[in-house]
mmCIF file of C-alpha atoms and ligand atoms in Angstrom:
data_model
loop_
_atom_site.group_PDB
_atom_site.id
_atom_site.type_symbol
_atom_site.label_atom_id
_atom_site.label_comp_id
_atom_site.label_asym_id
_atom_site.label_seq_id
_atom_site.Cartn_x
_atom_site.Cartn_y
_atom_site.Cartn_z
ATOM 1 C CA MET A 22 0.000 0.000 0.000
ATOM 2 C CA ILE A 23 1.217 3.524 -0.803
ATOM 3 C CA TRP A 24 0.253 5.885 2.029
ATOM 4 C CA ASP A 25 0.750 9.203 0.203
ATOM 5 C CA ARG A 26 0.424 8.341 -3.455
ATOM 6 C CA GLY A 27 0.688 11.960 -4.597
ATOM 7 C CA MET A 28 4.076 12.487 -2.977
ATOM 8 C CA GLU A 29 5.517 8.995 -3.221
ATOM 9 C CA THR A 30 4.877 8.510 -6.923
ATOM 10 C CA MET A 31 5.468 12.114 -7.985
ATOM 11 C CA ASP A 32 7.134 12.707 -11.315
ATOM 12 C CA ARG A 33 10.858 13.284 -10.646
ATOM 13 C CA ASP A 34 10.980 16.695 -12.337
ATOM 14 C CA ARG A 35 8.216 17.958 -10.098
ATOM 15 C CA LEU A 36 9.858 16.361 -7.072
ATOM 16 C CA GLN A 37 13.152 18.098 -7.831
ATOM 17 C CA SER A 38 11.490 21.461 -8.188
ATOM 18 C CA LEU A 39 9.711 20.925 -4.850
ATOM 19 C CA GLN A 40 13.066 20.014 -3.298
ATOM 20 C CA LYS A 41 14.594 23.233 -4.594
ATOM 21 C CA THR A 42 11.857 25.379 -3.066
ATOM 22 C CA ARG A 43 12.202 23.606 0.272
ATOM 23 C CA LEU A 44 15.987 23.722 0.186
ATOM 24 C CA ASN A 45 15.889 27.483 -0.271
ATOM 25 C CA TRP A 46 13.552 27.738 2.690
ATOM 26 C CA THR A 47 15.905 25.614 4.817
ATOM 27 C CA LEU A 48 18.993 27.621 3.872
ATOM 28 C CA ARG A 49 17.306 30.910 4.723
ATOM 29 C CA TRP A 50 15.812 29.519 7.954
ATOM 30 C CA ALA A 51 19.159 28.137 9.114
ATOM 31 C CA ARG A 52 21.088 31.282 8.257
ATOM 32 C CA GLU A 53 18.624 33.597 9.933
ATOM 33 C CA ARG A 54 18.360 31.577 13.121
ATOM 34 C CA LEU A 55 21.615 29.748 13.775
ATOM 35 C CA PRO A 56 24.966 31.485 14.323
ATOM 36 C CA PHE A 57 26.667 28.228 13.276
ATOM 37 C CA TYR A 58 25.146 28.377 9.795
ATOM 38 C CA ARG A 59 25.114 32.177 9.553
ATOM 39 C CA GLU A 60 28.901 32.260 9.625
ATOM 40 C CA ARG A 61 29.360 29.332 7.329
ATOM 41 C CA LEU A 62 26.795 30.308 4.732
ATOM 42 C CA GLN A 63 27.310 34.042 4.468
ATOM 43 C CA ASN A 64 30.344 34.137 2.192
ATOM 44 C CA ILE A 65 29.728 31.021 0.214
ATOM 45 C CA VAL A 66 26.515 31.601 -1.657
ATOM 46 C CA LYS A 67 24.115 34.412 -2.109
ATOM 47 C CA LEU A 68 20.956 33.076 -0.590
ATOM 48 C CA ASP A 69 18.696 33.981 -3.409
ATOM 49 C CA GLU A 70 16.489 31.827 -5.598
ATOM 50 C CA ARG A 71 19.484 30.039 -7.091
ATOM 51 C CA ALA A 72 20.981 28.985 -3.777
ATOM 52 C CA ALA A 73 19.733 25.438 -4.083
ATOM 53 C CA ASP A 74 21.739 24.980 -7.275
ATOM 54 C CA ALA A 75 24.884 25.646 -5.315
ATOM 55 C CA ILE A 76 24.419 23.094 -2.552
ATOM 56 C CA GLU A 77 27.595 21.308 -3.566
ATOM 57 C CA GLU A 78 29.562 24.404 -2.581
ATOM 58 C CA LEU A 79 28.179 24.442 0.951
ATOM 59 C CA PRO A 80 30.284 23.088 3.805
ATOM 60 C CA PHE A 81 29.365 19.772 5.444
ATOM 61 C CA THR A 82 27.969 19.423 8.952
ATOM 62 C CA TYR A 83 29.606 16.688 11.050
ATOM 63 C CA LYS A 84 28.583 14.779 14.147
ATOM 64 C CA SER A 85 31.445 16.580 15.891
ATOM 65 C CA ASP A 86 29.714 19.911 15.147
ATOM 66 C CA LEU A 87 26.658 18.651 17.024
ATOM 67 C CA ARG A 88 28.857 17.601 19.918
ATOM 68 C CA ASP A 89 30.617 20.985 19.926
ATOM 69 C CA GLN A 90 27.249 22.750 20.006
ATOM 70 C CA TYR A 91 25.974 20.496 22.826
ATOM 71 C CA PRO A 92 23.343 20.717 24.129
ATOM 72 C CA LEU A 93 21.215 23.105 22.058
ATOM 73 C CA GLY A 94 23.490 25.163 19.810
ATOM 74 C CA PHE A 95 21.599 23.910 16.756
ATOM 75 C CA LEU A 96 18.193 24.851 18.134
ATOM 76 C CA ALA A 97 16.554 27.209 15.628
ATOM 77 C CA VAL A 98 13.342 27.948 17.537
ATOM 78 C CA PRO A 99 12.567 29.337 21.027
ATOM 79 C CA ARG A 100 12.472 26.668 23.746
ATOM 80 C CA GLU A 101 8.702 27.089 24.184
ATOM 81 C CA GLU A 102 8.155 25.925 20.598
ATOM 82 C CA VAL A 103 9.918 22.635 21.233
ATOM 83 C CA ARG A 104 7.563 19.706 21.864
ATOM 84 C CA ARG A 105 10.094 16.922 22.357
ATOM 85 C CA TYR A 106 13.767 16.122 22.837
ATOM 86 C CA HIS A 107 15.644 12.942 22.025
ATOM 87 C CA ALA A 108 19.303 12.182 22.668
ATOM 88 C CA SER A 109 21.922 9.792 21.436
ATOM 89 C CA SER A 110 23.461 7.416 23.940
ATOM 90 C CA GLY A 111 26.889 8.936 23.592
ATOM 91 C CA THR A 112 28.564 5.533 23.362
ATOM 92 C CA ARG A 113 31.132 7.054 21.030
ATOM 93 C CA GLY A 114 31.713 10.205 23.063
ATOM 94 C CA LYS A 115 29.628 13.144 24.204
ATOM 95 C CA PRO A 116 25.908 12.588 23.568
ATOM 96 C CA THR A 117 23.979 14.728 21.124
ATOM 97 C CA VAL A 118 20.537 16.195 21.777
ATOM 98 C CA VAL A 119 17.932 16.716 19.076
ATOM 99 C CA ALA A 120 14.665 18.688 19.262
ATOM 100 C CA TYR A 121 11.342 18.763 17.428
ATOM 101 C CA THR A 122 8.589 21.322 17.023
ATOM 102 C CA GLU A 123 4.997 20.168 16.771
ATOM 103 C CA ARG A 124 5.254 20.363 12.976
ATOM 104 C CA ASP A 125 8.506 18.354 13.021
ATOM 105 C CA LEU A 126 6.743 15.612 14.986
ATOM 106 C CA THR A 127 3.839 15.602 12.520
ATOM 107 C CA LEU A 128 6.176 15.272 9.546
ATOM 108 C CA TRP A 129 8.145 12.524 11.295
ATOM 109 C CA SER A 130 4.883 10.609 11.931
ATOM 110 C CA GLU A 131 4.060 11.053 8.282
ATOM 111 C CA VAL A 132 7.298 9.446 7.027
ATOM 112 C CA VAL A 133 6.978 6.592 9.514
ATOM 113 C CA ALA A 134 3.371 6.005 8.398
ATOM 114 C CA ARG A 135 4.602 5.852 4.807
ATOM 115 C CA SER A 136 7.380 3.487 5.896
ATOM 116 C CA LEU A 137 5.073 1.068 7.670
ATOM 117 C CA ALA A 138 2.731 1.042 4.677
ATOM 118 C CA ALA A 139 5.706 0.334 2.375
ATOM 119 C CA ALA A 140 6.637 -2.553 4.679
ATOM 120 C CA GLY A 141 3.169 -4.044 4.134
ATOM 121 C CA MET A 142 1.219 -2.802 7.160
ATOM 122 C CA GLU A 143 -2.310 -1.495 6.772
ATOM 123 C CA PRO A 144 -4.727 0.620 8.828
ATOM 124 C CA GLY A 145 -6.583 -1.555 11.321
ATOM 125 C CA GLN A 146 -3.620 -3.847 11.943
ATOM 126 C CA THR A 147 -1.531 -4.125 15.111
ATOM 127 C CA LEU A 148 2.196 -3.495 15.558
ATOM 128 C CA GLN A 149 4.319 -4.814 18.397
ATOM 129 C CA ASN A 150 7.029 -2.209 18.883
ATOM 130 C CA ALA A 151 10.098 -3.797 20.482
ATOM 131 C CA TYR A 152 12.334 -0.794 19.885
ATOM 132 C CA GLY A 153 13.513 0.833 23.089
ATOM 133 C CA TYR A 154 11.304 3.681 24.304
ATOM 134 C CA GLY A 155 12.914 6.729 25.827
ATOM 135 C CA LEU A 156 15.620 9.038 24.556
ATOM 136 C CA PHE A 157 16.335 6.672 21.645
ATOM 137 C CA THR A 158 14.190 7.671 18.652
ATOM 138 C CA GLY A 159 13.210 4.097 17.694
ATOM 139 C CA GLY A 160 10.439 3.515 20.232
ATOM 140 C CA LEU A 161 8.446 6.751 20.105
ATOM 141 C CA GLY A 162 9.266 7.311 16.431
ATOM 142 C CA LEU A 163 7.715 4.040 15.282
ATOM 143 C CA HIS A 164 4.891 4.456 17.791
ATOM 144 C CA GLN A 165 3.586 7.816 16.579
ATOM 145 C CA GLY A 166 3.955 6.820 12.914
ATOM 146 C CA ALA A 167 1.966 3.629 13.450
ATOM 147 C CA GLU A 168 -0.816 5.612 15.110
ATOM 148 C CA ARG A 169 -0.780 8.058 12.198
ATOM 149 C CA LEU A 170 -1.280 5.111 9.817
ATOM 150 C CA GLY A 171 -4.211 3.882 11.905
ATOM 151 C CA VAL A 172 -2.326 0.902 13.268
ATOM 152 C CA SER A 173 -2.711 0.002 16.951
ATOM 153 C CA VAL A 174 0.526 -0.261 18.893
ATOM 154 C CA ILE A 175 1.741 -2.642 21.593
ATOM 155 C CA PRO A 176 4.507 -0.531 23.152
ATOM 156 C CA ALA A 177 6.523 -3.533 24.344
ATOM 157 C CA SER A 178 9.888 -1.698 24.185
ATOM 158 C CA GLY A 179 13.083 -3.762 24.435
ATOM 159 C CA GLY A 180 13.779 -6.557 26.931
ATOM 160 C CA ASN A 181 11.621 -8.951 28.939
ATOM 161 C CA THR A 182 11.719 -11.256 25.960
ATOM 162 C CA GLU A 183 9.511 -14.080 27.220
ATOM 163 C CA ARG A 184 6.723 -11.625 27.934
ATOM 164 C CA GLN A 185 7.380 -10.166 24.499
ATOM 165 C CA VAL A 186 6.729 -13.593 22.959
ATOM 166 C CA GLN A 187 3.664 -14.112 25.144
ATOM 167 C CA LEU A 188 2.232 -10.799 23.906
ATOM 168 C CA MET A 189 2.788 -11.962 20.350
ATOM 169 C CA VAL A 190 0.779 -15.087 21.072
ATOM 170 C CA ASP A 191 -1.968 -13.396 23.082
ATOM 171 C CA LEU A 192 -2.501 -10.138 21.173
ATOM 172 C CA ALA A 193 -1.651 -11.494 17.716
ATOM 173 C CA PRO A 194 0.149 -8.424 16.293
ATOM 174 C CA ASP A 195 0.499 -8.349 12.494
ATOM 175 C CA GLY A 196 3.860 -6.571 12.583
ATOM 176 C CA LEU A 197 6.999 -6.552 14.711
ATOM 177 C CA ALA A 198 9.431 -3.623 14.845
ATOM 178 C CA ALA A 199 12.853 -4.178 16.441
ATOM 179 C CA THR A 200 16.556 -4.158 15.788
ATOM 180 C CA PRO A 201 17.388 -7.234 13.673
ATOM 181 C CA SER A 202 19.615 -8.612 16.425
ATOM 182 C CA TYR A 203 16.800 -8.339 18.959
ATOM 183 C CA ALA A 204 14.332 -9.907 16.520
ATOM 184 C CA LEU A 205 16.760 -12.803 16.252
ATOM 185 C CA TYR A 206 16.744 -13.190 20.022
ATOM 186 C CA ILE A 207 12.933 -13.047 20.073
ATOM 187 C CA ALA A 208 12.838 -15.836 17.455
ATOM 188 C CA GLU A 209 15.270 -17.907 19.522
ATOM 189 C CA THR A 210 13.241 -17.341 22.706
ATOM 190 C CA MET A 211 10.064 -18.420 20.871
ATOM 191 C CA HIS A 212 11.810 -21.593 19.886
ATOM 192 C CA HIS A 213 12.918 -22.263 23.487
ATOM 193 C CA MET A 214 9.375 -21.672 24.716
ATOM 194 C CA GLY A 215 8.104 -24.264 22.249
ATOM 195 C CA ILE A 216 6.215 -21.675 20.198
ATOM 196 C CA SER A 217 6.468 -21.866 16.441
ATOM 197 C CA SER A 218 5.941 -19.158 13.839
ATOM 198 C CA GLN A 219 2.555 -20.819 13.152
ATOM 199 C CA ASP A 220 1.429 -19.877 16.670
ATOM 200 C CA VAL A 221 1.872 -16.156 16.066
ATOM 201 C CA ALA A 222 0.196 -13.898 13.527
ATOM 202 C CA VAL A 223 3.152 -11.659 12.694
ATOM 203 C CA LYS A 224 3.614 -11.300 8.948
ATOM 204 C CA THR A 225 5.677 -8.106 8.718
ATOM 205 C CA GLY A 226 9.059 -7.357 10.277
ATOM 206 C CA ILE A 227 10.373 -3.779 10.334
ATOM 207 C CA PHE A 228 14.004 -3.976 11.342
ATOM 208 C CA GLY A 229 16.669 -1.304 11.547
ATOM 209 C CA ALA A 230 19.006 0.841 13.695
ATOM 210 C CA GLU A 231 21.968 -1.421 12.932
ATOM 211 C CA PRO A 232 23.476 -2.812 9.716
ATOM 212 C CA TRP A 233 22.269 -6.285 8.702
ATOM 213 C CA THR A 234 22.677 -8.573 5.736
ATOM 214 C CA GLU A 235 20.595 -10.584 3.283
ATOM 215 C CA GLY A 236 21.630 -13.727 5.192
ATOM 216 C CA MET A 237 20.157 -12.272 8.364
ATOM 217 C CA ARG A 238 16.982 -11.396 6.445
ATOM 218 C CA GLU A 239 16.542 -14.994 5.317
ATOM 219 C CA HIS A 240 17.212 -16.199 8.833
ATOM 220 C CA LEU A 241 14.614 -13.865 10.352
ATOM 221 C CA GLN A 242 12.017 -14.471 7.645
ATOM 222 C CA GLU A 243 12.288 -18.181 8.145
ATOM 223 C CA GLY A 244 12.507 -18.119 11.949
ATOM 224 C CA LEU A 245 9.504 -15.839 12.390
ATOM 225 C CA GLY A 246 7.522 -16.709 9.256
ATOM 226 C CA ILE A 247 7.479 -13.087 8.081
ATOM 227 C CA GLN A 248 8.464 -10.655 5.343
ATOM 228 C CA ALA A 249 11.290 -8.521 6.735
ATOM 229 C CA VAL A 250 12.287 -5.067 5.506
ATOM 230 C CA ASP A 251 15.059 -2.673 6.418
ATOM 231 C CA ILE A 252 14.183 0.748 7.851
ATOM 232 C CA TYR A 253 16.744 3.534 8.111
ATOM 233 C CA GLY A 254 17.013 6.759 10.008
ATOM 234 C CA LEU A 255 19.102 8.755 12.407
ATOM 235 C CA SER A 256 18.157 11.154 15.165
ATOM 236 C CA GLU A 257 20.225 14.026 13.735
ATOM 237 C CA ILE A 258 17.961 14.037 10.664
ATOM 238 C CA THR A 259 14.707 12.975 12.385
ATOM 239 C CA GLY A 260 14.837 9.317 13.503
ATOM 240 C CA PRO A 261 13.555 6.127 11.859
ATOM 241 C CA GLY A 262 11.606 6.764 8.657
ATOM 242 C CA VAL A 263 14.194 8.582 6.552
ATOM 243 C CA ALA A 264 14.124 5.575 4.206
ATOM 244 C CA ILE A 265 12.656 2.082 3.987
ATOM 245 C CA GLU A 266 12.556 -0.897 1.665
ATOM 246 C CA CYS A 267 9.243 -1.671 0.003
ATOM 247 C CA VAL A 268 8.028 -5.211 0.573
ATOM 248 C CA GLU A 269 7.451 -5.648 -3.188
ATOM 249 C CA GLY A 270 11.035 -4.855 -4.148
ATOM 250 C CA LYS A 271 13.213 -5.470 -1.059
ATOM 251 C CA ASN A 272 15.989 -4.025 -3.130
ATOM 252 C CA GLY A 273 17.214 -0.756 -1.719
ATOM 253 C CA LEU A 274 15.548 1.714 0.636
ATOM 254 C CA HIS A 275 13.260 4.445 -0.718
ATOM 255 C CA VAL A 276 14.237 7.832 0.677
ATOM 256 C CA PHE A 277 11.368 10.255 1.326
ATOM 257 C CA GLU A 278 12.950 12.904 -0.813
ATOM 258 C CA ASP A 279 10.278 15.532 -0.322
ATOM 259 C CA PHE A 280 11.676 15.810 3.244
ATOM 260 C CA PHE A 281 15.312 14.740 2.853
ATOM 261 C CA PHE A 282 17.813 15.783 0.182
ATOM 262 C CA VAL A 283 20.251 12.991 -0.668
ATOM 263 C CA GLU A 284 23.882 13.163 -1.782
ATOM 264 C CA VAL A 285 26.440 10.365 -1.862
ATOM 265 C CA VAL A 286 30.036 11.575 -1.638
ATOM 266 C CA ASP A 287 33.526 10.178 -1.606
ATOM 267 C CA PRO A 288 34.345 10.108 2.134
ATOM 268 C CA LYS A 289 37.871 11.360 1.487
ATOM 269 C CA THR A 290 37.399 14.120 -1.105
ATOM 270 C CA GLY A 291 33.782 15.074 -0.343
ATOM 271 C CA GLN A 292 33.023 15.047 -4.086
ATOM 272 C CA ARG A 293 29.808 13.419 -5.275
ATOM 273 C CA VAL A 294 30.117 9.902 -6.671
ATOM 274 C CA ALA A 295 28.174 8.524 -9.646
ATOM 275 C CA PRO A 296 24.893 6.617 -9.138
ATOM 276 C CA GLY A 297 25.648 3.020 -8.197
ATOM 277 C CA GLU A 298 29.027 3.859 -6.678
ATOM 278 C CA THR A 299 29.533 3.467 -2.954
ATOM 279 C CA GLY A 300 30.130 6.565 -0.890
ATOM 280 C CA GLU A 301 29.052 8.276 2.307
ATOM 281 C CA LEU A 302 25.419 9.296 2.621
ATOM 282 C CA VAL A 303 24.985 13.044 3.150
ATOM 283 C CA LEU A 304 21.534 14.335 4.084
ATOM 284 C CA THR A 305 19.945 17.773 4.200
ATOM 285 C CA THR A 306 16.596 18.274 5.892
ATOM 286 C CA LEU A 307 14.050 20.112 3.753
ATOM 287 C CA SER A 308 11.297 20.978 6.244
ATOM 288 C CA LYS A 309 12.760 20.651 9.712
ATOM 289 C CA GLU A 310 12.121 23.682 11.931
ATOM 290 C CA ALA A 311 13.700 22.963 15.311
ATOM 291 C CA MET A 312 17.025 21.635 14.025
ATOM 292 C CA PRO A 313 17.652 22.052 10.321
ATOM 293 C CA MET A 314 20.681 20.074 9.118
ATOM 294 C CA ILE A 315 22.600 21.062 6.017
ATOM 295 C CA ARG A 316 24.794 18.462 4.274
ATOM 296 C CA TYR A 317 25.027 16.228 7.329
ATOM 297 C CA ARG A 318 27.726 13.561 7.027
ATOM 298 C CA THR A 319 25.942 10.435 8.272
ATOM 299 C CA GLY A 320 29.031 8.210 8.269
ATOM 300 C CA ASP A 321 26.894 5.533 6.561
ATOM 301 C CA LEU A 322 28.244 3.976 3.376
ATOM 302 C CA VAL A 323 25.669 3.406 0.619
ATOM 303 C CA SER A 324 25.151 3.590 -3.116
ATOM 304 C CA ALA A 325 22.210 5.357 -4.744
ATOM 305 C CA ASN A 326 19.889 3.880 -7.335
ATOM 306 C CA PRO A 327 17.648 6.306 -9.277
ATOM 307 C CA GLU A 328 15.969 3.541 -11.373
ATOM 308 C CA PRO A 329 12.176 3.148 -11.050
ATOM 309 C CA CYS A 330 10.980 0.470 -8.613
ATOM 310 C CA VAL A 331 8.393 -2.290 -9.086
ATOM 311 C CA CYS A 332 6.269 -0.784 -6.300
ATOM 312 C CA GLY A 333 5.584 2.408 -8.271
ATOM 313 C CA ARG A 334 7.400 4.786 -5.919
ATOM 314 C CA THR A 335 9.560 7.237 -7.838
ATOM 315 C CA SER A 336 12.009 8.119 -5.077
ATOM 316 C CA LEU A 337 15.689 7.376 -5.147
ATOM 317 C CA ARG A 338 16.703 4.179 -3.401
ATOM 318 C CA ILE A 339 19.823 3.775 -1.289
ATOM 319 C CA SER A 340 21.467 0.410 -0.860
ATOM 320 C CA ARG A 341 21.426 -1.282 2.535
ATOM 321 C CA ILE A 342 24.007 0.309 4.801
ATOM 322 C CA HIS A 343 27.335 -1.452 4.280
ATOM 323 C CA GLY A 344 28.367 -0.136 7.645
ATOM 324 C CA ARG A 345 29.198 3.165 9.227
ATOM 325 C CA SER A 346 32.603 4.460 8.365
ATOM 326 C CA ASP A 347 33.368 4.444 12.097
ATOM 327 C CA ASP A 348 32.360 0.746 12.446
ATOM 328 C CA MET A 349 35.210 -0.182 10.164
ATOM 329 C CA LEU A 350 37.845 -2.385 11.757
ATOM 330 C CA ILE A 351 41.431 -2.478 10.651
ATOM 331 C CA VAL A 352 42.891 -5.969 10.773
ATOM 332 C CA ARG A 353 46.590 -6.007 9.939
ATOM 333 C CA GLY A 354 46.155 -3.032 7.644
ATOM 334 C CA VAL A 355 43.044 -4.378 5.899
ATOM 335 C CA ASN A 356 39.692 -2.592 6.242
ATOM 336 C CA VAL A 357 36.964 -4.941 7.436
ATOM 337 C CA PHE A 358 33.284 -4.251 8.142
ATOM 338 C CA PRO A 359 31.442 -6.439 10.664
ATOM 339 C CA SER A 360 28.628 -6.778 8.091
ATOM 340 C CA GLU A 361 31.020 -8.536 5.671
ATOM 341 C CA ILE A 362 31.843 -11.009 8.405
ATOM 342 C CA GLU A 363 28.136 -11.506 9.094
ATOM 343 C CA ARG A 364 27.555 -12.321 5.425
ATOM 344 C CA VAL A 365 30.086 -15.166 5.589
ATOM 345 C CA VAL A 366 28.986 -16.453 9.002
ATOM 346 C CA LEU A 367 25.319 -16.713 8.010
ATOM 347 C CA ASN A 368 26.180 -18.645 4.855
ATOM 348 C CA GLN A 369 27.926 -21.295 6.892
ATOM 349 C CA PRO A 370 25.875 -24.359 7.891
ATOM 350 C CA GLY A 371 25.933 -25.375 11.552
ATOM 351 C CA VAL A 372 26.649 -21.832 12.808
ATOM 352 C CA SER A 373 24.042 -19.830 14.733
ATOM 353 C CA ALA A 374 23.300 -16.247 13.647
ATOM 354 C CA HIS A 375 24.817 -14.913 16.887
ATOM 355 C CA TYR A 376 28.417 -13.813 16.583
ATOM 356 C CA GLN A 377 30.824 -11.418 18.207
ATOM 357 C CA LEU A 378 34.203 -9.901 17.409
ATOM 358 C CA ALA A 379 36.765 -9.506 20.173
ATOM 359 C CA PHE A 380 40.029 -7.620 20.189
ATOM 360 C CA GLU A 381 42.338 -9.631 22.421
ATOM 361 C CA GLY A 382 45.971 -9.678 23.415
ATOM 362 C CA HIS A 383 48.293 -6.780 24.116
ATOM 363 C CA PRO A 384 47.086 -3.276 23.149
ATOM 364 C CA SER A 385 50.186 -2.777 21.003
ATOM 365 C CA ARG A 386 49.396 -5.882 18.938
ATOM 366 C CA PRO A 387 45.701 -6.610 19.301
ATOM 367 C CA GLU A 388 44.322 -9.669 17.594
ATOM 368 C CA LEU A 389 40.777 -9.797 16.237
ATOM 369 C CA VAL A 390 38.983 -13.013 17.133
ATOM 370 C CA LEU A 391 35.634 -14.005 15.636
ATOM 371 C CA GLU A 392 33.489 -15.968 18.075
ATOM 372 C CA VAL A 393 30.719 -18.052 16.543
ATOM 373 C CA GLU A 394 28.279 -20.451 18.136
ATOM 374 C CA GLU A 395 27.738 -24.007 17.028
ATOM 375 C CA THR A 396 24.086 -25.015 16.701
ATOM 376 C CA SER A 397 24.878 -28.483 18.065
ATOM 377 C CA PRO A 398 28.130 -30.075 19.310
ATOM 378 C CA GLY A 399 30.660 -30.292 16.491
ATOM 379 C CA SER A 400 28.360 -28.635 13.933
ATOM 380 C CA VAL A 401 30.881 -25.999 12.818
ATOM 381 C CA ASP A 402 33.459 -26.810 10.163
ATOM 382 C CA GLN A 403 36.024 -24.342 11.447
ATOM 383 C CA LYS A 404 38.482 -24.827 8.618
ATOM 384 C CA THR A 405 35.944 -24.110 5.872
ATOM 385 C CA LEU A 406 34.668 -21.061 7.759
ATOM 386 C CA SER A 407 38.233 -19.710 8.070
ATOM 387 C CA THR A 408 38.863 -20.270 4.366
ATOM 388 C CA HIS A 409 35.654 -18.471 3.384
ATOM 389 C CA LEU A 410 36.442 -15.567 5.710
ATOM 390 C CA ARG A 411 39.908 -15.205 4.280
ATOM 391 C CA ALA A 412 38.551 -15.228 0.736
ATOM 392 C CA ALA A 413 35.897 -12.601 1.546
ATOM 393 C CA LEU A 414 37.973 -10.290 3.734
ATOM 394 C CA GLY A 415 41.419 -10.694 2.266
ATOM 395 C CA VAL A 416 42.930 -11.245 5.687
ATOM 396 C CA HIS A 417 43.139 -14.133 8.129
ATOM 397 C CA LEU A 418 40.822 -13.993 11.120
ATOM 398 C CA THR A 419 41.100 -16.288 14.121
ATOM 399 C CA VAL A 420 37.840 -18.191 14.618
ATOM 400 C CA ARG A 421 36.755 -19.474 18.007
ATOM 401 C CA VAL A 422 33.780 -21.811 18.212
ATOM 402 C CA VAL A 423 31.728 -21.579 21.403
ATOM 403 C CA GLU A 424 28.804 -23.617 22.663
ATOM 404 C CA PRO A 425 25.180 -22.594 21.973
ATOM 405 C CA GLY A 426 23.968 -19.643 24.072
ATOM 406 C CA ARG A 427 27.444 -18.384 25.027
ATOM 407 C CA ILE A 428 27.390 -15.177 22.994
ATOM 408 C CA PRO A 429 25.451 -12.391 24.758
ATOM 409 C CA ARG A 430 22.019 -11.738 23.193
ATOM 410 C CA SER A 431 21.041 -8.261 22.074
ATOM 411 C CA GLN A 432 17.977 -6.553 23.526
ATOM 412 C CA GLY A 433 18.520 -3.410 21.496
ATOM 413 C CA LYS A 434 21.478 -2.463 19.368
ATOM 414 C CA ALA A 435 23.838 -5.427 19.064
ATOM 415 C CA VAL A 436 27.329 -5.100 20.492
ATOM 416 C CA ARG A 437 29.345 -6.707 17.715
ATOM 417 C CA VAL A 438 32.816 -5.693 18.802
ATOM 418 C CA VAL A 439 34.260 -6.067 22.301
ATOM 419 C CA ARG A 440 37.717 -5.335 23.645
ATOM 420 C CA ARG A 441 39.418 -7.795 25.972
ATOM 421 C CA MET A 442 42.905 -6.412 25.886
ATOM 422 C CA VAL A 443 45.493 -7.368 28.505
ATOM 423 C CA GLU A 444 46.655 -4.402 30.554
ATOM 424 C CA THR A 445 50.319 -4.403 31.523
HETATM 425 ZN ZN1 ZN B 15 9.834 0.034 -4.200
#
């Protein structure tokens, strides 16, 4: 189902002219209200009707800028116009705070409603929302968008997994929203409780907030008896609902381009790359009042596909996130993304979908160890797994096989990399 047919299937010429009008509004709004942008924008372009043509000349905004302006240096409206705050966890340093006006919340609900419809949900259905509620945007973001679509919500939040499964049996939700790693744990818990996918009604999985692979999709679709799609978003831009896969195509995530302007750039030079080439996703908000973002460097590596989609939506699609540039690990000089490792692990028979990467040894010479779980004693062919990893990554990785259940389960965002270095 297409929630806003007019916008989502708009002719691309019309869409681009709408983007230009909104981009001009954003540039003027940001320059008038934020010292940060006033300084940066004043000498670079004349903010007249042609400003939007010159977006490539504008400087980027980085996560570090948000940290430097902590807490509310990017706030473009008076405090009394703010209706909600969210904040990042700050696991990689100082947290960042984001704010929304009433209109920002309405527009966010709108893109989430479109997302859920693209995933296959319909008004009148029920969604179990196992994203964490609170400062994280996943819980409340999905919640308000589901209500906007006319879907009833079970605000289960993360954790308490057996009760989560019980709710799925008792209230028969049609959809489940969670991080893919938590969905995996829910599926495993169902299995342990003796409940099969036939005993629950869930048909749609909306999974995001961490990178995941096609292998994980197959695993989740099979384990839960569902169609699973990838949803993307980030609090700096709005939260979940920036982009989503359609259930018909499952081949790239449609970006809601009437609200978000997309560029894909070479992470080193900052120059735009051609369609189909991988680069860093850069987003500019087109309607956001409380915290407009201009050319925000997401750190997420994607490629863009402007080809029409089978579902009828005309928006640009971005590939699944290969990984954030700051998730990249360096193993003996070779760049490795955890998602590449996941791809190999999930193709290997006898290995569970739970895995973890550990840096061990002395800090001056850390060794990366991949821990995988066998599904039954002796089920993992360690040698074949090592060979496949070496072929895929171009570097040798030590593999350690552990017994079922040993790797910690995720109840939110998965912790894929741990450090167990010896202190001397
Ligand atoms: Zn589509």
